[in-house]
Coordinates of C-alpha atoms and ligand atoms in Angstrom, one line a residue:
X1 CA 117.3 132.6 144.0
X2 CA 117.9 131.1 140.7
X3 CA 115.9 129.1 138.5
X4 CA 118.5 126.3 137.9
X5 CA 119.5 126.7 141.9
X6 CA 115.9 126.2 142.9
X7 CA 115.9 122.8 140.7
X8 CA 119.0 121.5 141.9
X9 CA 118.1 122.1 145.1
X10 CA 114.9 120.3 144.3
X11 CA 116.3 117.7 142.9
X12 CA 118.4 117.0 145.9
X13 CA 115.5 117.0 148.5
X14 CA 113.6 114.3 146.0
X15 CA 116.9 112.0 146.2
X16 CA 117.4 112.9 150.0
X17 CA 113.6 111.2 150.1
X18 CA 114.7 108.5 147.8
X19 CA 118.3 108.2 148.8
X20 CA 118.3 104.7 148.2
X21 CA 117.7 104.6 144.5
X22 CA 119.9 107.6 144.3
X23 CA 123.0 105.5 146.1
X24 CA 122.1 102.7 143.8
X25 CA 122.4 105.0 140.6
X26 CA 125.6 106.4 141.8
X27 CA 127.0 102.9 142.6
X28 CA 126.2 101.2 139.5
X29 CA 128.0 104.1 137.7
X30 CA 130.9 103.4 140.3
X31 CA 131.0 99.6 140.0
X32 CA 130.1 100.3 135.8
X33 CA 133.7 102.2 135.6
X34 CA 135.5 99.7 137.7
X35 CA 133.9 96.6 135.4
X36 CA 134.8 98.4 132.2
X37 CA 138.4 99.0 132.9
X38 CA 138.4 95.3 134.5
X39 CA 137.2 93.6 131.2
X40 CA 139.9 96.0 128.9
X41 CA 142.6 94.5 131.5
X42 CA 141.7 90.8 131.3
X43 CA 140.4 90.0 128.6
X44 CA 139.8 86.3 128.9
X45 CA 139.1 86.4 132.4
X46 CA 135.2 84.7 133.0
X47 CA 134.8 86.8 136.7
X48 CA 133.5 90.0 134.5
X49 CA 131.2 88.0 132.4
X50 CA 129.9 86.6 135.7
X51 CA 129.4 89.7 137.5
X52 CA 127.7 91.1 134.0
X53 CA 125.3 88.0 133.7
X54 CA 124.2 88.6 137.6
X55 CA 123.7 92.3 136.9
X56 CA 122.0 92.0 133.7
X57 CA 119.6 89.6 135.1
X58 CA 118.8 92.3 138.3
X59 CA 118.4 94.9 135.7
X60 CA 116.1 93.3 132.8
X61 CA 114.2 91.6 135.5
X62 CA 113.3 94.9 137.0
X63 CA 112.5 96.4 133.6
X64 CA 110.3 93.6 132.4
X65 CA 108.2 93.5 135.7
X66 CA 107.7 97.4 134.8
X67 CA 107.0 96.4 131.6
X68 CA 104.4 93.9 132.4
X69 CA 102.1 96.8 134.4
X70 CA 102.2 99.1 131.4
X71 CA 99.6 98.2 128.9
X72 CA 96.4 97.3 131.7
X73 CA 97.7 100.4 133.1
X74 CA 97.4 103.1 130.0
X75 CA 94.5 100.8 128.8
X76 CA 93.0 101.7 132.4
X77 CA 94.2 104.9 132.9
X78 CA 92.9 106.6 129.6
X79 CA 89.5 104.8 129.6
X80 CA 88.6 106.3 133.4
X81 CA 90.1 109.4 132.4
X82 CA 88.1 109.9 129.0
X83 CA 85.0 108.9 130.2
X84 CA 85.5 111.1 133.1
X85 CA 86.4 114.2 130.8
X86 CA 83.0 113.1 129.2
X87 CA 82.4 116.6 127.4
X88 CA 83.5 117.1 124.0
X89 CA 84.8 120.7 125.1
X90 CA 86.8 119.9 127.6
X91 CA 88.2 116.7 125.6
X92 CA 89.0 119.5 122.9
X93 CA 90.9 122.5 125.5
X94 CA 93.0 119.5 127.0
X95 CA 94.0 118.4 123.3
X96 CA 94.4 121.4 122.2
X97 CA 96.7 122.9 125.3
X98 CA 98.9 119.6 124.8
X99 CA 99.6 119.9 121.6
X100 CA 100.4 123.8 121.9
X101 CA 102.9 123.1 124.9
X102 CA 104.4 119.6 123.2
X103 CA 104.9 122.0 120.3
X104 CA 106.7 124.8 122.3
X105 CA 109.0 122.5 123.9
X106 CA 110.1 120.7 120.7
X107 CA 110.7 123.5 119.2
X108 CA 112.8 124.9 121.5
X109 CA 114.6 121.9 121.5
X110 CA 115.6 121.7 118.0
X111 CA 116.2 125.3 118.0
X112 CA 119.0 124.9 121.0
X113 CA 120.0 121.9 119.5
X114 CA 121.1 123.2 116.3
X115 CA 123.0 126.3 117.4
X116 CA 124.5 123.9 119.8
X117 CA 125.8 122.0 117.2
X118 CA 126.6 124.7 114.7
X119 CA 128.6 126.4 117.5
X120 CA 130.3 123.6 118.8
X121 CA 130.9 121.7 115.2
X122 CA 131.5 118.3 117.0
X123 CA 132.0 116.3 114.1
X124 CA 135.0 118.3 113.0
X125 CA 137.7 115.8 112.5
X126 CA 136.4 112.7 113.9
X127 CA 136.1 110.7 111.2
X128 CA 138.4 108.2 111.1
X129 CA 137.4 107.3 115.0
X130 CA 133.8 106.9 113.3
X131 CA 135.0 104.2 111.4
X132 CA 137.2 102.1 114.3
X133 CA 134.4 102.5 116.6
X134 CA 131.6 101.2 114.4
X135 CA 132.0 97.6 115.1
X136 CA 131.0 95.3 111.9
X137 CA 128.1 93.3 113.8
X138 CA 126.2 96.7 114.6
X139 CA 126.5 97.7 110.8
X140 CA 124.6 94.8 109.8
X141 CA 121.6 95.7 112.5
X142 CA 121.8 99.3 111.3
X143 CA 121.6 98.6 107.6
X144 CA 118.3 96.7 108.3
X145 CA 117.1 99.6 110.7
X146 CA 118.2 102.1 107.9
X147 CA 116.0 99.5 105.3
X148 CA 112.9 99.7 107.4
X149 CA 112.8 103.3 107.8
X150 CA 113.2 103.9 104.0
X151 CA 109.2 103.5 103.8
X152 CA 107.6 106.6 102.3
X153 CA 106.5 109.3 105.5
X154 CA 103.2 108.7 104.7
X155 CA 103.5 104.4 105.1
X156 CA 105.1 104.9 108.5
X157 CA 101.9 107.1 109.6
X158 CA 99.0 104.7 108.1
X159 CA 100.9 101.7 110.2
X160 CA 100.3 103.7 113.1
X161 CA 96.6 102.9 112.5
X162 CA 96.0 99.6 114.1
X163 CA 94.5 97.5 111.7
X164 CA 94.2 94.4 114.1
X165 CA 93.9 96.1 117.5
X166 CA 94.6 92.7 119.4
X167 CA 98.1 92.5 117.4
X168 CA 99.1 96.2 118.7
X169 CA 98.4 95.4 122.2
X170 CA 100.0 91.6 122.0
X171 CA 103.4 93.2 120.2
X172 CA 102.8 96.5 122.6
X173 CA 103.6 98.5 120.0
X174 CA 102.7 101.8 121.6
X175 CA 101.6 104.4 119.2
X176 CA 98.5 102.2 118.0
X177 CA 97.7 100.6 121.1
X178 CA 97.1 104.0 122.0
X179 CA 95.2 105.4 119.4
X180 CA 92.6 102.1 119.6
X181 CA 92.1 103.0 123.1
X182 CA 91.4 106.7 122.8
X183 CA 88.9 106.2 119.8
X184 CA 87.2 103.1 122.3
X185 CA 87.2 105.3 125.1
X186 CA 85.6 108.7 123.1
X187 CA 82.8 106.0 122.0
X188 CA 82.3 104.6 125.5
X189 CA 81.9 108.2 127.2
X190 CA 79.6 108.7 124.3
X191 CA 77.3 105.9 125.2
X192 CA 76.1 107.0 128.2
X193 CA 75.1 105.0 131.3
X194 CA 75.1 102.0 129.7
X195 CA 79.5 102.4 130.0
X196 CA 79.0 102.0 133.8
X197 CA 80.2 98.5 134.0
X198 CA 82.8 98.5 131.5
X199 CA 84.3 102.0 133.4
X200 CA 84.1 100.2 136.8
X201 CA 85.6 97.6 135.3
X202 CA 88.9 99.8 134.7
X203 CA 88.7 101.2 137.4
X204 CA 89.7 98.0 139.4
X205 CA 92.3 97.1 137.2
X206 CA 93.9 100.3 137.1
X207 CA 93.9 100.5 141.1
X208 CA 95.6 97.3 141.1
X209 CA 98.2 98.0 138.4
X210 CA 99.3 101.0 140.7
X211 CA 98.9 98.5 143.8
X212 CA 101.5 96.8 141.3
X213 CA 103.3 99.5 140.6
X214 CA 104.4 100.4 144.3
X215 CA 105.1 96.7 144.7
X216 CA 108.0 96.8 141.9
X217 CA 109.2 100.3 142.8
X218 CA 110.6 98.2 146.0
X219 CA 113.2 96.6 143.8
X220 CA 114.0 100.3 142.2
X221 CA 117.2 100.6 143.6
X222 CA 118.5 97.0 143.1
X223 CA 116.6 97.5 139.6
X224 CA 118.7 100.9 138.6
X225 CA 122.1 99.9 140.2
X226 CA 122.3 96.4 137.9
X227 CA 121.1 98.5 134.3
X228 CA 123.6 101.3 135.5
X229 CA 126.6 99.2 136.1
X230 CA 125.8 97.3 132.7
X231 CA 125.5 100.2 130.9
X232 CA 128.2 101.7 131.5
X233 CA 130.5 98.9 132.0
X234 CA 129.8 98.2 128.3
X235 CA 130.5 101.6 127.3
X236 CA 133.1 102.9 129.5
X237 CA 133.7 106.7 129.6
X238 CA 137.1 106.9 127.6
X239 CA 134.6 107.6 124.5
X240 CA 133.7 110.6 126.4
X241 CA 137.1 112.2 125.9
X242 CA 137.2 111.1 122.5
X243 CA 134.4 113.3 120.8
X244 CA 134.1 115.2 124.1
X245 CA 132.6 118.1 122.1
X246 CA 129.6 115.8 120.8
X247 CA 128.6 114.5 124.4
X248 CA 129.5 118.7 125.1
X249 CA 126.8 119.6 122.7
X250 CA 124.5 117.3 123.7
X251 CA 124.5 117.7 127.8
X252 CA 124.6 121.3 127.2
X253 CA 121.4 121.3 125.6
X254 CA 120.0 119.3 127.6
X255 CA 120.6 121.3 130.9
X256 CA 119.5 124.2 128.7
X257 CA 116.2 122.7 128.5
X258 CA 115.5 121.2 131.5
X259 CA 116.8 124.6 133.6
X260 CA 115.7 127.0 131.2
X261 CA 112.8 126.0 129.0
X262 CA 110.6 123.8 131.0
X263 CA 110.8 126.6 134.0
X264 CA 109.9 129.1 131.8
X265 CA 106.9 127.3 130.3
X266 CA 105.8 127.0 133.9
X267 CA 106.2 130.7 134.8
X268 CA 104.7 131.8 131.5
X269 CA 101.8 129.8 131.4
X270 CA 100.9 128.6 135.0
X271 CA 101.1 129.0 138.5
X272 CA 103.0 125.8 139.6
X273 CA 105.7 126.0 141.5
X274 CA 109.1 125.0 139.6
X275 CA 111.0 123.8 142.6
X276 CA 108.3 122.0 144.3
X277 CA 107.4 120.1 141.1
X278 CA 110.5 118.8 140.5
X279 CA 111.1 117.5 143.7
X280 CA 107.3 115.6 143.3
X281 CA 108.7 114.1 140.3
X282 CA 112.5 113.4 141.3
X283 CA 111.7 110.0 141.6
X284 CA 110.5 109.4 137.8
X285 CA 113.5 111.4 136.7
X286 CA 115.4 108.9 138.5
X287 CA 114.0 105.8 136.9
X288 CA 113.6 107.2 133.9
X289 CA 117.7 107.6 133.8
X290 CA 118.3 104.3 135.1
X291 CA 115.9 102.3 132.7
X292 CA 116.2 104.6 129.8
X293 CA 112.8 104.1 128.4
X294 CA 109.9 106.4 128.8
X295 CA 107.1 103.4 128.5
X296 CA 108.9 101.9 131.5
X297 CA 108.4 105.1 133.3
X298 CA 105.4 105.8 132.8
X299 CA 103.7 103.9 135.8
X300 CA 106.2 106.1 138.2
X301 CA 105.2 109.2 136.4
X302 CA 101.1 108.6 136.5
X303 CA 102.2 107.8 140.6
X304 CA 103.9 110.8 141.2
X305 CA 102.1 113.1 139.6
X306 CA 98.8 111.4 140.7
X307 CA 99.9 111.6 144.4
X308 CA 101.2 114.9 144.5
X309 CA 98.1 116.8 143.3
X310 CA 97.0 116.5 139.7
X311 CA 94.0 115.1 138.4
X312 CA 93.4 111.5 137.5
X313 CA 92.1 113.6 134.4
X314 CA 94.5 115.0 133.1
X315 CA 96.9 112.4 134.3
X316 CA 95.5 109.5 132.8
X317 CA 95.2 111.6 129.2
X318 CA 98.0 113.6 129.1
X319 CA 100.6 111.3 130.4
X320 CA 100.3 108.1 127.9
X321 CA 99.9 110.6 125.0
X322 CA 103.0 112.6 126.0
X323 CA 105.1 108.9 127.1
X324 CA 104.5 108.0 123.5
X325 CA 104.6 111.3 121.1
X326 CA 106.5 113.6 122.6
X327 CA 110.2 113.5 122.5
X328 CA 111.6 116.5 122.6
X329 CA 115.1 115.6 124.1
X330 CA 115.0 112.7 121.1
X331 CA 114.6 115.5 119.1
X332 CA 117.4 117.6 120.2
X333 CA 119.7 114.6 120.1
X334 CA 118.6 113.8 116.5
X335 CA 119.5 117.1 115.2
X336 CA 122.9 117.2 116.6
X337 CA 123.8 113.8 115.8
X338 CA 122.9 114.4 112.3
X339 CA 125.0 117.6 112.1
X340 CA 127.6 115.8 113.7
X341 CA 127.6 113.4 111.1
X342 CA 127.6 115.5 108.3
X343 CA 130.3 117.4 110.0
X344 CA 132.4 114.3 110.4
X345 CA 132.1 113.8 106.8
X346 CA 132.9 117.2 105.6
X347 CA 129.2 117.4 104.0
X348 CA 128.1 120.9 103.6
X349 CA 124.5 121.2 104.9
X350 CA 122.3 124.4 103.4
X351 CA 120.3 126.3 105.4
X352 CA 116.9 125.1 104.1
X353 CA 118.3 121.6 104.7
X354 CA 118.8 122.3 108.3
X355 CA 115.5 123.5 108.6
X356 CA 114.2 120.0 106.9
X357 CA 116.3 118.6 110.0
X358 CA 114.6 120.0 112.8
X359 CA 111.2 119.1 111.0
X360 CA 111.9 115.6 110.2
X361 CA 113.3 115.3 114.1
X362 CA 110.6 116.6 115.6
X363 CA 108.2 113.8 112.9
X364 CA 110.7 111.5 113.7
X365 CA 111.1 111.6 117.6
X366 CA 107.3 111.5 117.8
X367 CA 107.2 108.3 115.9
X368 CA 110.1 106.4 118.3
X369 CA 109.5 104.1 120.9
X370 CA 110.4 105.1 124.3
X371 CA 112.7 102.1 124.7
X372 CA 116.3 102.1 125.0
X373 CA 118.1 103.4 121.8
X374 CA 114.2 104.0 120.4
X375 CA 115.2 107.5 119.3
X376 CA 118.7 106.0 117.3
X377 CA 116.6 103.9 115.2
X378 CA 114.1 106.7 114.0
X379 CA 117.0 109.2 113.1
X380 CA 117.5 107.6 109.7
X381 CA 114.4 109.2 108.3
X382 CA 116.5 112.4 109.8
X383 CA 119.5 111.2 108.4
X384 CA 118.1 110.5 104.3
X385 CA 118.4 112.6 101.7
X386 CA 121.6 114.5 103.3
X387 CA 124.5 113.3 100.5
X388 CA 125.9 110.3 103.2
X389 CA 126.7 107.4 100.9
X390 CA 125.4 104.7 101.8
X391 CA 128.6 103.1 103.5
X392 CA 128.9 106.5 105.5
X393 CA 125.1 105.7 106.5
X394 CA 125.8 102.9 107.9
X395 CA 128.7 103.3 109.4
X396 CA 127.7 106.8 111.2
X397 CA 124.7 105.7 112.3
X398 CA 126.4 102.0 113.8
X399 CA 129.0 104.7 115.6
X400 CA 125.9 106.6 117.2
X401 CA 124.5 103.3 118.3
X402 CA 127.9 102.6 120.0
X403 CA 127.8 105.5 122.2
X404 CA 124.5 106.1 122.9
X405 CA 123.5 104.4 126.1
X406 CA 124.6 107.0 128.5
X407 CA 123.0 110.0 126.1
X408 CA 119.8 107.6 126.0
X409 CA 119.7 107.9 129.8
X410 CA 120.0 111.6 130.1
X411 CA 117.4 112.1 127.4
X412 CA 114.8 109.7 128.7
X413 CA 115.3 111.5 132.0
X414 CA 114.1 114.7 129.9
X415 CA 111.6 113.2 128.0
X416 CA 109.8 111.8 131.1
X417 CA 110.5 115.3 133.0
X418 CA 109.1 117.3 129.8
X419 CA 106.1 114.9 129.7
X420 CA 105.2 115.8 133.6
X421 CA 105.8 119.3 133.4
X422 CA 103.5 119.8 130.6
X423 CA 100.3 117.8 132.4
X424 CA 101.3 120.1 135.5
X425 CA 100.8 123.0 133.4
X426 CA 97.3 121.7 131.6
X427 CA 96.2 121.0 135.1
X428 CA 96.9 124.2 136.9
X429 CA 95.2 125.9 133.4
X430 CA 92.2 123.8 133.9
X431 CA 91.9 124.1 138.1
X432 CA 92.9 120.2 138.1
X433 CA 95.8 120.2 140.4
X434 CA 95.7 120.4 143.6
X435 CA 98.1 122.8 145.6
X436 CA 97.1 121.5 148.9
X437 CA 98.1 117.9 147.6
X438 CA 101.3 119.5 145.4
X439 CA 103.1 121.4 148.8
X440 CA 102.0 118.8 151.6
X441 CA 104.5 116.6 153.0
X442 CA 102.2 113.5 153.6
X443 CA 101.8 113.5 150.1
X444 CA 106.2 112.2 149.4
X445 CA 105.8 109.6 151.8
X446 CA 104.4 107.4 149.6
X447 CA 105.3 105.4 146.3
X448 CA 109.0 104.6 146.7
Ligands
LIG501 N1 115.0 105.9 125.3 C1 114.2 107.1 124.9 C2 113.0 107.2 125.7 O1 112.5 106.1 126.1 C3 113.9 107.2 123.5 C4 115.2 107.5 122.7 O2 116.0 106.5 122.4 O3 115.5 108.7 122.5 O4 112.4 108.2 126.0

């Protein structure tokens, strides 16, 4: 059968088992559409803003309550797993494997996502609906985005050193947070026994975390029917016709990657089973499109991939590294907004300049948050140096910001989905996943 068959068909057994989130997904888009063309009826009427307020409530309640389990759980999950690793060898082949793969797949990504966007030429003729759709107020948040980002590469890199580690973790800014905790747990496995308590101690909070974490997945469906609806309601999908061939571009890259590339880098370099993987993770991709943020996700992901066979190891190391560096859907999306951009403003781009566009995405995916719209707020260190004026900076980049919601969804989905398969791999390479776990049945009953 295949590949992309196998997946689909995956995917549909992991929202048979979690048909409830899956109905709450496909409601909230339902109930999103019907809002949207409510509100561009009547106006003035107070009934929408009601029903928004409710929703909106639902949603960030469910996101925040996500939110709250994330940093005891990466602080947790990476302390355990370091000072499980404990040898410096192992340490370095788990490193060294992640950055390899992470590497493949962004590549890959920017490659696809710039013949996408080369082939396609999206931005052809779309600029005048650039500048109705950039509302004013979103200019004024974008030229302060665009300010920020203007920092020299190298400024944006030493801030990712926490200088006050208690500031990082209080602000949750992720990046830092995560490098204090990897250098703290490499010094704790490197004390020897005299680590015991301060490892025990993690491992209590990071068994109640998950405890936690099973707790909120509960409210997952109410949770990703509310941020659905709002999302889209605010959005609508009559943009989708208008630059059809952008949101073309994009999805078509993206289903490129997630039924090409990531089952290939799982038949080339391991044994897991494509199909049955992404039906262990189907609830994470799920989430992960509802709450478009990675961070939120990560708890799910660490659960399901924990559960269904792979190594606390690997999980707790590879997983908060990948939630928080790699991007490689970001990455795709940067590179074809930016050509769209250009495009849409008749700018000719060289070839050497598009190669400085793939590099740059891939820096500047790595450096987003994975929070809604984290990736649209990076892109303007994509974005500089390409001949925009600055008017057409800001109004480009307040029209990507307009649209992006429902692209932010489908990439998070990938991000999350890239992160996963990647530790899958890295476990199977390293005999740290467990088939027995990965194909029995038992083993879906659990989380959500
Ligand atoms: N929302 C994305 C994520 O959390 C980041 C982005 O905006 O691209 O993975």
């Amino acid at each position: 059968m295949k590949l992309h068959m196998q997946i689909l068909i995956a995917l549909g057994l992991g929202i048979k088992r979690n048909g409830h989130i899956f109905l709450g997904l496909i409601a909230g888009i339902v109930l999103g559409i019907v809002m949207h063309a409510f509100h561009s009826a009547h106006e003035t009427s107070s009934v929408y803003n009601i029903i928004y307020g409710v929703l909106n409530f639902i949603g960030q309640a469910f996101i925040r309550l996500i939110q709250m389990v994330i940093i005891p759980l990466v602080f947790s999950a990476i302390v355990i797993g370091i000072s499980s690793i404990g040898d410096n060898k192992q340490l370095g082949a788990f490193g060294i494997k992640m950055v390899t793969y992470y590497t493949i797949i962004s590549i890959a990504a920017v490659v696809i996502g710039t013949t996408l966007a080369l082939a396609i030429h999206p931005g052809d003729g779309v600029q005048s609906f650039i500048s109705e759709k950039s509302a004013a107020a979103t200019q004024q948040i974008v030229s302060q985005a665009i300010a920020d980002q203007k920092g020299h590469l190298s400024e944006i890199f030493i801030n990712l050193i926490p200088a006050n580690p208690m500031e990082a973790l209080a602000t949750g800014e992720m990046i830092p947070i995560i490098i204090f905790i990897m250098i703290f747990a490499i010094a704790l496995a490197k004390v020897g026994e005299i680590n015991r308590p301060v490892v025990s101690f993690f491992e209590s909070v990071f068994a109640a975390t998950m405890k936690v974490t099973d707790g909120i997945m509960y409210l997952a469906a109410p949770g990703i029917f509310a941020l659905t609806a709002t999302a889209i309601s605010s959005f609508g999908l009559s943009v989708f016709t208008s630059i059809s061939k952008y949101f073309l571009a994009i999805l078509v890259g993206f289903a490129i990657q997630l039924f090409i590339v990531y089952p290939i880098l799982m038949k080339v370099f391991s044994k897991v089973p494509v199909r049955l993987f992404f039906a262990a993770i189907a609830e994470a991709m799920m989430v992960g499109f509802g709450t478009a943020s990675s961070s939120a996700t990560l708890p799910l992901v660490i659960a399901c991939c924990e559960k269904r066979g792979i190594s606390h190891k690997v999980c707790s190391f590879v997983l908060p590294l990948g939630v928080t560096l790699n991007f490689d859907a970001t990455a795709m999306f940067q590179v074809i907004a930016v050509l769209f951009l250009t495009q849409a403003y008749g700018i000719t781009v060289e070839p050497l300049q598009i190669l400085q566009i793939a590099v740059l995405a891939i820096v500047a995916s790595s450096t987003c948050a994975g929070i809604p719209g984290g990736g649209i707020i990076t892109i303007a260190l994509v974005l500089n140096g390409l001949g925009l004026t600055p008017t057409q900076m800001v109004e480009g980049f307040a029209f990507l910001f307009a649209v992006d919601r429902i692209v932010d969804m489908f990439r998070t989905m990938l991000n999350i989905t890239s992160d996963a398969v990647v530790t899958a791999v890295i476990a199977d390479n390293e005999n740290e996943l467990n088939y027995d776990m990965l194909t029995n049945v038992e083993s879906y009953k659990d989380i959500i």
